Amino acid sequence: MALIKTVIGAINFIAMLLSVPIIGAGIWLATQQDNACVQILQWPIIFFGVIVLIVAVAGFIGAFWRISWLLIVYLIAMLVLIVLLACLVGFIYMVTIRGSGHLEPNRAYLEYHLDDFSGFLRHRVESSFKWDLIRSCLSSSSTCGQLNQSFRMAQDFFNAPISPLQSGCCKPPTLCGYTFVNPTYWIMPINNAADMDCLKWNNDQTQLCYGCDSCKAGLLESLKNQWRKADIVLLLVLVALISVYLIACCAFKNAKTEKLFDKYKQGRESQGYV
């Protein structure tokens, strides 16, 4: 019986360790500039990781001090958390399955269209109130300023694999036909009505293309890539938690069976049977 309780305690300790990559994934998202501006996924993931840690600690205490009711609560709570984590992993996958970059002539970087992304992600940026807050956050960063320090010649810039956020927010769309001066300063063509984003471009370094749909699309592409990486971590943790949970259930079942057998054996001995 003591050995089984020790096994359950060790399993719960592993579950405690598995909360670390969940919390770490949330903290990593929170440190990314674009995610920090949008603030959708990172805090729910961090909160979820903390809950997993608390439940695992409860299970560890229940196993160490042999508190059966606490182990039952642990098993029920962990089952709920596993289901919720599976739903979260599936949700992230579904909202990030759409969206991809488009090649432009003589350009190494990709450009992005807002309509290519899922409705959930588009809704995060289509509201003018929400976008004004996000735009203010993005414009205060050094995302576009870094380009001016890195590229002086047009061809060097055109051959550079710049980030989706820089492609969408720091320059006008290629189809607008603007003439390069530097990465964030372009000469307007005679006819710039090819796209609404062409009219929204502004050489003011605080404006640029932060009001463009291409900027919103670039932000969503960046979010999608980061969410996918976090989703892989959560998927691996989910598989590990399921394995740990199944082992814990088997160990708990064996402990209850052994306890019943001991009671039966004591009853037989009290009646004079050998």
Short mmCIF file of C-alpha atoms in Angstrom, two decimals:
data_model
loop_
_atom_site.label_atom_id
_atom_site.label_comp_id
_atom_site.label_asym_id
_atom_site.label_seq_id
_atom_site.Cartn_x
_atom_site.Cartn_y
_atom_site.Cartn_z
CA MET A 1 0.00 0.00 0.00
CA ALA A 2 2.80 2.40 0.93
CA LEU A 3 4.59 1.62 -2.35
CA ILE A 4 1.48 2.43 -4.38
CA LYS A 5 1.02 5.72 -2.51
CA THR A 6 4.66 6.56 -3.26
CA VAL A 7 4.07 5.84 -6.94
CA ILE A 8 1.00 8.11 -6.96
CA GLY A 9 3.03 10.85 -5.24
CA ALA A 10 5.81 10.53 -7.84
CA ILE A 11 3.25 10.73 -10.64
CA ASN A 12 1.76 13.88 -9.15
CA PHE A 13 5.23 15.38 -8.86
CA ILE A 14 5.67 14.80 -12.61
CA ALA A 15 2.30 16.52 -13.16
CA MET A 16 3.63 19.48 -11.16
CA LEU A 17 6.65 19.66 -13.48
CA LEU A 18 4.37 19.53 -16.53
CA SER A 19 2.76 22.79 -15.44
CA VAL A 20 6.09 24.55 -16.01
CA PRO A 21 6.08 24.37 -19.85
CA ILE A 22 2.44 25.57 -19.88
CA ILE A 23 3.30 28.62 -17.77
CA GLY A 24 6.50 29.06 -19.79
CA ALA A 25 4.56 29.09 -23.08
CA GLY A 26 2.29 31.82 -21.74
CA ILE A 27 5.22 33.89 -20.48
CA TRP A 28 7.00 33.48 -23.84
CA LEU A 29 3.91 34.78 -25.67
CA ALA A 30 3.68 37.71 -23.25
CA THR A 31 7.28 38.72 -24.08
CA GLN A 32 6.60 38.91 -27.83
CA GLN A 33 5.94 42.50 -28.95
CA ASP A 34 2.90 41.76 -31.11
CA ASN A 35 1.30 39.40 -28.57
CA ALA A 36 1.95 41.95 -25.84
CA CYS A 37 -0.03 44.49 -27.89
CA VAL A 38 -2.99 42.19 -28.54
CA GLN A 39 -3.14 40.27 -25.22
CA ILE A 40 -5.46 37.41 -26.15
CA LEU A 41 -3.87 34.06 -25.37
CA GLN A 42 -0.94 34.53 -23.01
CA TRP A 43 -2.80 35.20 -19.76
CA PRO A 44 -5.33 32.35 -20.15
CA ILE A 45 -2.41 29.95 -20.76
CA ILE A 46 -0.48 31.23 -17.72
CA PHE A 47 -3.63 30.99 -15.55
CA PHE A 48 -4.29 27.46 -16.83
CA GLY A 49 -0.72 26.41 -16.02
CA VAL A 50 -1.06 27.76 -12.47
CA ILE A 51 -4.30 25.78 -12.00
CA VAL A 52 -2.58 22.59 -13.20
CA LEU A 53 0.21 23.26 -10.71
CA ILE A 54 -2.26 23.76 -7.83
CA VAL A 55 -4.18 20.58 -8.67
CA ALA A 56 -0.96 18.56 -8.99
CA VAL A 57 0.23 19.88 -5.59
CA ALA A 58 -3.11 18.82 -4.08
CA GLY A 59 -2.65 15.33 -5.53
CA PHE A 60 0.91 15.17 -4.23
CA ILE A 61 -0.24 16.14 -0.71
CA GLY A 62 -3.07 13.60 -0.89
CA ALA A 63 -0.66 10.82 -1.84
CA PHE A 64 2.04 11.80 0.68
CA TRP A 65 -0.34 11.99 3.66
CA ARG A 66 -2.64 9.25 2.32
CA ILE A 67 -5.75 11.45 2.11
CA SER A 68 -8.08 9.43 -0.11
CA TRP A 69 -10.72 12.12 -0.63
CA LEU A 70 -8.07 14.60 -1.79
CA LEU A 71 -6.78 12.06 -4.33
CA ILE A 72 -10.33 11.62 -5.65
CA VAL A 73 -10.70 15.40 -5.99
CA TYR A 74 -7.32 15.47 -7.77
CA LEU A 75 -8.36 12.79 -10.26
CA ILE A 76 -11.65 14.54 -11.06
CA ALA A 77 -10.05 18.00 -11.35
CA MET A 78 -7.18 16.72 -13.49
CA LEU A 79 -9.64 15.00 -15.84
CA VAL A 80 -11.48 18.31 -16.27
CA LEU A 81 -8.19 20.12 -16.91
CA ILE A 82 -7.12 17.55 -19.50
CA VAL A 83 -10.42 18.01 -21.35
CA LEU A 84 -10.04 21.80 -21.21
CA LEU A 85 -6.45 21.61 -22.42
CA ALA A 86 -7.50 19.38 -25.31
CA CYS A 87 -10.18 21.93 -26.24
CA LEU A 88 -7.62 24.75 -26.04
CA VAL A 89 -5.14 22.87 -28.26
CA GLY A 90 -7.89 22.17 -30.80
CA PHE A 91 -9.15 25.76 -30.68
CA ILE A 92 -5.69 27.24 -31.32
CA TYR A 93 -5.18 24.86 -34.23
CA MET A 94 -8.54 25.73 -35.80
CA VAL A 95 -8.11 29.53 -35.59
CA THR A 96 -4.55 29.36 -36.98
CA ILE A 97 -5.14 26.88 -39.79
CA ARG A 98 -5.94 29.68 -42.27
CA GLY A 99 -3.69 32.48 -43.49
CA SER A 100 -0.50 32.48 -45.53
CA GLY A 101 1.79 34.95 -47.26
CA HIS A 102 1.72 35.92 -50.94
CA LEU A 103 4.79 36.24 -53.13
CA GLU A 104 5.33 39.54 -54.93
CA PRO A 105 7.52 40.05 -58.03
CA ASN A 106 11.21 40.62 -57.22
CA ARG A 107 10.64 40.49 -53.49
CA ALA A 108 12.09 38.03 -50.97
CA TYR A 109 9.52 38.88 -48.30
CA LEU A 110 5.87 37.90 -48.33
CA GLU A 111 2.81 40.15 -48.10
CA TYR A 112 -0.44 39.31 -46.34
CA HIS A 113 -4.17 39.82 -46.89
CA LEU A 114 -6.63 40.20 -44.03
CA ASP A 115 -9.33 38.06 -45.68
CA ASP A 116 -7.03 35.01 -45.61
CA PHE A 117 -7.28 34.62 -41.83
CA SER A 118 -9.93 33.04 -39.62
CA GLY A 119 -12.94 35.07 -38.52
CA PHE A 120 -11.89 34.85 -34.87
CA LEU A 121 -8.50 36.45 -35.52
CA ARG A 122 -9.95 39.07 -37.89
CA HIS A 123 -12.48 40.07 -35.25
CA ARG A 124 -9.59 40.85 -32.88
CA VAL A 125 -8.35 43.63 -35.19
CA GLU A 126 -11.35 44.80 -37.23
CA SER A 127 -12.90 46.86 -34.44
CA SER A 128 -11.64 50.44 -34.73
CA PHE A 129 -11.50 50.81 -30.94
CA LYS A 130 -9.43 47.64 -30.49
CA TRP A 131 -7.16 48.50 -33.40
CA ASP A 132 -6.48 52.01 -32.13
CA LEU A 133 -5.08 50.51 -28.92
CA ILE A 134 -3.06 47.89 -30.81
CA ARG A 135 -1.83 50.49 -33.31
CA SER A 136 -0.62 52.78 -30.54
CA CYS A 137 1.28 49.89 -28.98
CA LEU A 138 2.88 48.82 -32.28
CA SER A 139 3.89 52.34 -33.31
CA SER A 140 5.71 52.83 -30.01
CA SER A 141 7.93 49.81 -30.67
CA SER A 142 11.19 49.70 -32.63
CA THR A 143 9.83 47.21 -35.19
CA CYS A 144 10.01 49.61 -38.15
CA GLY A 145 12.92 51.70 -36.93
CA GLN A 146 15.16 48.63 -37.06
CA LEU A 147 14.70 48.44 -40.84
CA ASN A 148 16.24 51.88 -41.41
CA GLN A 149 19.31 50.81 -39.46
CA SER A 150 19.67 47.55 -41.39
CA PHE A 151 18.96 48.50 -45.02
CA ARG A 152 20.17 51.48 -47.07
CA MET A 153 19.85 50.20 -50.65
CA ALA A 154 16.54 49.26 -52.27
CA GLN A 155 17.74 45.89 -53.57
CA ASP A 156 19.08 44.88 -50.18
CA PHE A 157 15.68 45.65 -48.69
CA PHE A 158 13.77 43.83 -51.43
CA ASN A 159 15.93 40.72 -50.92
CA ALA A 160 15.53 40.73 -47.13
CA PRO A 161 13.27 38.16 -45.36
CA ILE A 162 11.63 40.78 -43.14
CA SER A 163 9.01 39.74 -40.57
CA PRO A 164 5.27 39.68 -41.35
CA LEU A 165 4.74 42.65 -39.02
CA GLN A 166 7.42 44.69 -40.79
CA SER A 167 6.08 43.68 -44.20
CA GLY A 168 2.54 44.80 -43.36
CA CYS A 169 3.11 47.86 -41.16
CA CYS A 170 6.43 49.46 -42.12
CA LYS A 171 6.05 49.86 -45.90
CA PRO A 172 3.30 50.32 -48.49
CA PRO A 173 2.02 47.25 -50.36
CA THR A 174 4.09 46.40 -53.45
CA LEU A 175 1.11 46.72 -55.80
CA CYS A 176 0.85 50.43 -54.92
CA GLY A 177 3.98 51.17 -56.95
CA TYR A 178 5.69 53.45 -54.41
CA THR A 179 9.34 54.31 -55.03
CA PHE A 180 11.86 53.29 -52.37
CA VAL A 181 13.84 55.99 -50.56
CA ASN A 182 14.45 54.04 -47.38
CA PRO A 183 12.49 51.18 -45.73
CA THR A 184 10.03 53.58 -44.08
CA TYR A 185 10.02 56.46 -46.55
CA TRP A 186 8.56 56.04 -50.06
CA ILE A 187 7.69 58.40 -52.95
CA MET A 188 4.02 58.33 -53.88
CA PRO A 189 3.17 57.30 -57.48
CA ILE A 190 0.93 59.41 -59.74
CA ASN A 191 -1.90 56.90 -59.41
CA ASN A 192 -2.02 55.25 -56.01
CA ALA A 193 -5.62 54.01 -56.10
CA ALA A 194 -4.72 50.35 -56.72
CA ASP A 195 -5.75 49.47 -53.18
CA MET A 196 -7.24 51.30 -50.19
CA ASP A 197 -4.00 50.64 -48.29
CA CYS A 198 -2.18 52.74 -50.91
CA LEU A 199 -4.15 55.76 -49.74
CA LYS A 200 -3.54 55.00 -46.08
CA TRP A 201 0.28 55.00 -46.34
CA ASN A 202 1.94 57.97 -44.66
CA ASN A 203 5.66 58.79 -44.51
CA ASP A 204 5.15 60.18 -41.01
CA GLN A 205 7.16 57.71 -38.91
CA THR A 206 4.36 57.50 -36.37
CA GLN A 207 1.79 56.69 -39.06
CA LEU A 208 3.43 54.60 -41.85
CA CYS A 209 0.98 51.78 -42.68
CA TYR A 210 -0.29 51.18 -39.16
CA GLY A 211 -3.80 52.00 -40.38
CA CYS A 212 -3.59 49.55 -43.30
CA ASP A 213 -5.32 46.20 -43.59
CA SER A 214 -1.90 44.83 -44.58
CA CYS A 215 -0.62 45.77 -41.12
CA LYS A 216 -3.50 43.95 -39.46
CA ALA A 217 -2.81 40.92 -41.67
CA GLY A 218 0.91 41.03 -40.88
CA LEU A 219 0.10 41.14 -37.17
CA LEU A 220 -2.24 38.15 -37.49
CA GLU A 221 0.40 36.18 -39.40
CA SER A 222 2.89 36.87 -36.64
CA LEU A 223 0.34 35.87 -33.99
CA LYS A 224 -0.51 32.73 -35.93
CA ASN A 225 3.14 31.63 -36.10
CA GLN A 226 3.69 32.22 -32.39
CA TRP A 227 0.41 30.57 -31.38
CA ARG A 228 1.32 27.52 -33.46
CA LYS A 229 4.63 27.17 -31.57
CA ALA A 230 2.82 27.48 -28.24
CA ASP A 231 0.22 24.97 -29.44
CA ILE A 232 2.93 22.36 -30.11
CA VAL A 233 4.17 22.78 -26.53
CA LEU A 234 0.62 22.45 -25.18
CA LEU A 235 0.00 19.36 -27.32
CA LEU A 236 3.11 17.64 -25.96
CA VAL A 237 2.08 18.54 -22.41
CA LEU A 238 -1.43 17.21 -23.11
CA VAL A 239 -0.05 13.83 -24.23
CA ALA A 240 2.19 13.68 -21.16
CA LEU A 241 -0.66 14.65 -18.81
CA ILE A 242 -2.93 11.97 -20.28
CA SER A 243 -0.22 9.35 -19.77
CA VAL A 244 0.42 10.50 -16.20
CA TYR A 245 -3.30 10.58 -15.48
CA LEU A 246 -3.89 7.02 -16.74
CA ILE A 247 -1.00 5.73 -14.62
CA ALA A 248 -2.36 7.61 -11.59
CA CYS A 249 -5.82 6.09 -12.12
CA CYS A 250 -4.36 2.57 -12.32
CA ALA A 251 -2.26 3.14 -9.20
CA PHE A 252 -5.24 4.56 -7.29
CA LYS A 253 -7.42 1.63 -8.37
CA ASN A 254 -4.77 -0.85 -7.22
CA ALA A 255 -4.47 0.99 -3.91
CA LYS A 256 -8.24 0.75 -3.33
CA THR A 257 -8.23 -2.95 -4.31
CA GLU A 258 -5.36 -3.66 -1.93
CA LYS A 259 -7.15 -1.80 0.84
CA LEU A 260 -10.33 -3.84 0.30
CA PHE A 261 -8.29 -7.05 0.26
CA ASP A 262 -6.61 -6.10 3.57
CA LYS A 263 -10.01 -5.44 5.17
CA TYR A 264 -11.29 -8.79 3.88
CA LYS A 265 -8.20 -10.54 5.20
CA GLN A 266 -8.56 -8.89 8.61
CA GLY A 267 -12.20 -9.91 8.73
CA ARG A 268 -11.34 -13.51 7.99
CA GLU A 269 -8.67 -13.55 10.68
CA SER A 270 -11.02 -12.01 13.26
CA GLN A 271 -13.47 -14.86 12.60
CA GLY A 272 -10.79 -17.46 13.30
CA TYR A 273 -9.95 -18.40 9.70
CA VAL A 274 -6.32 -18.84 8.78
#
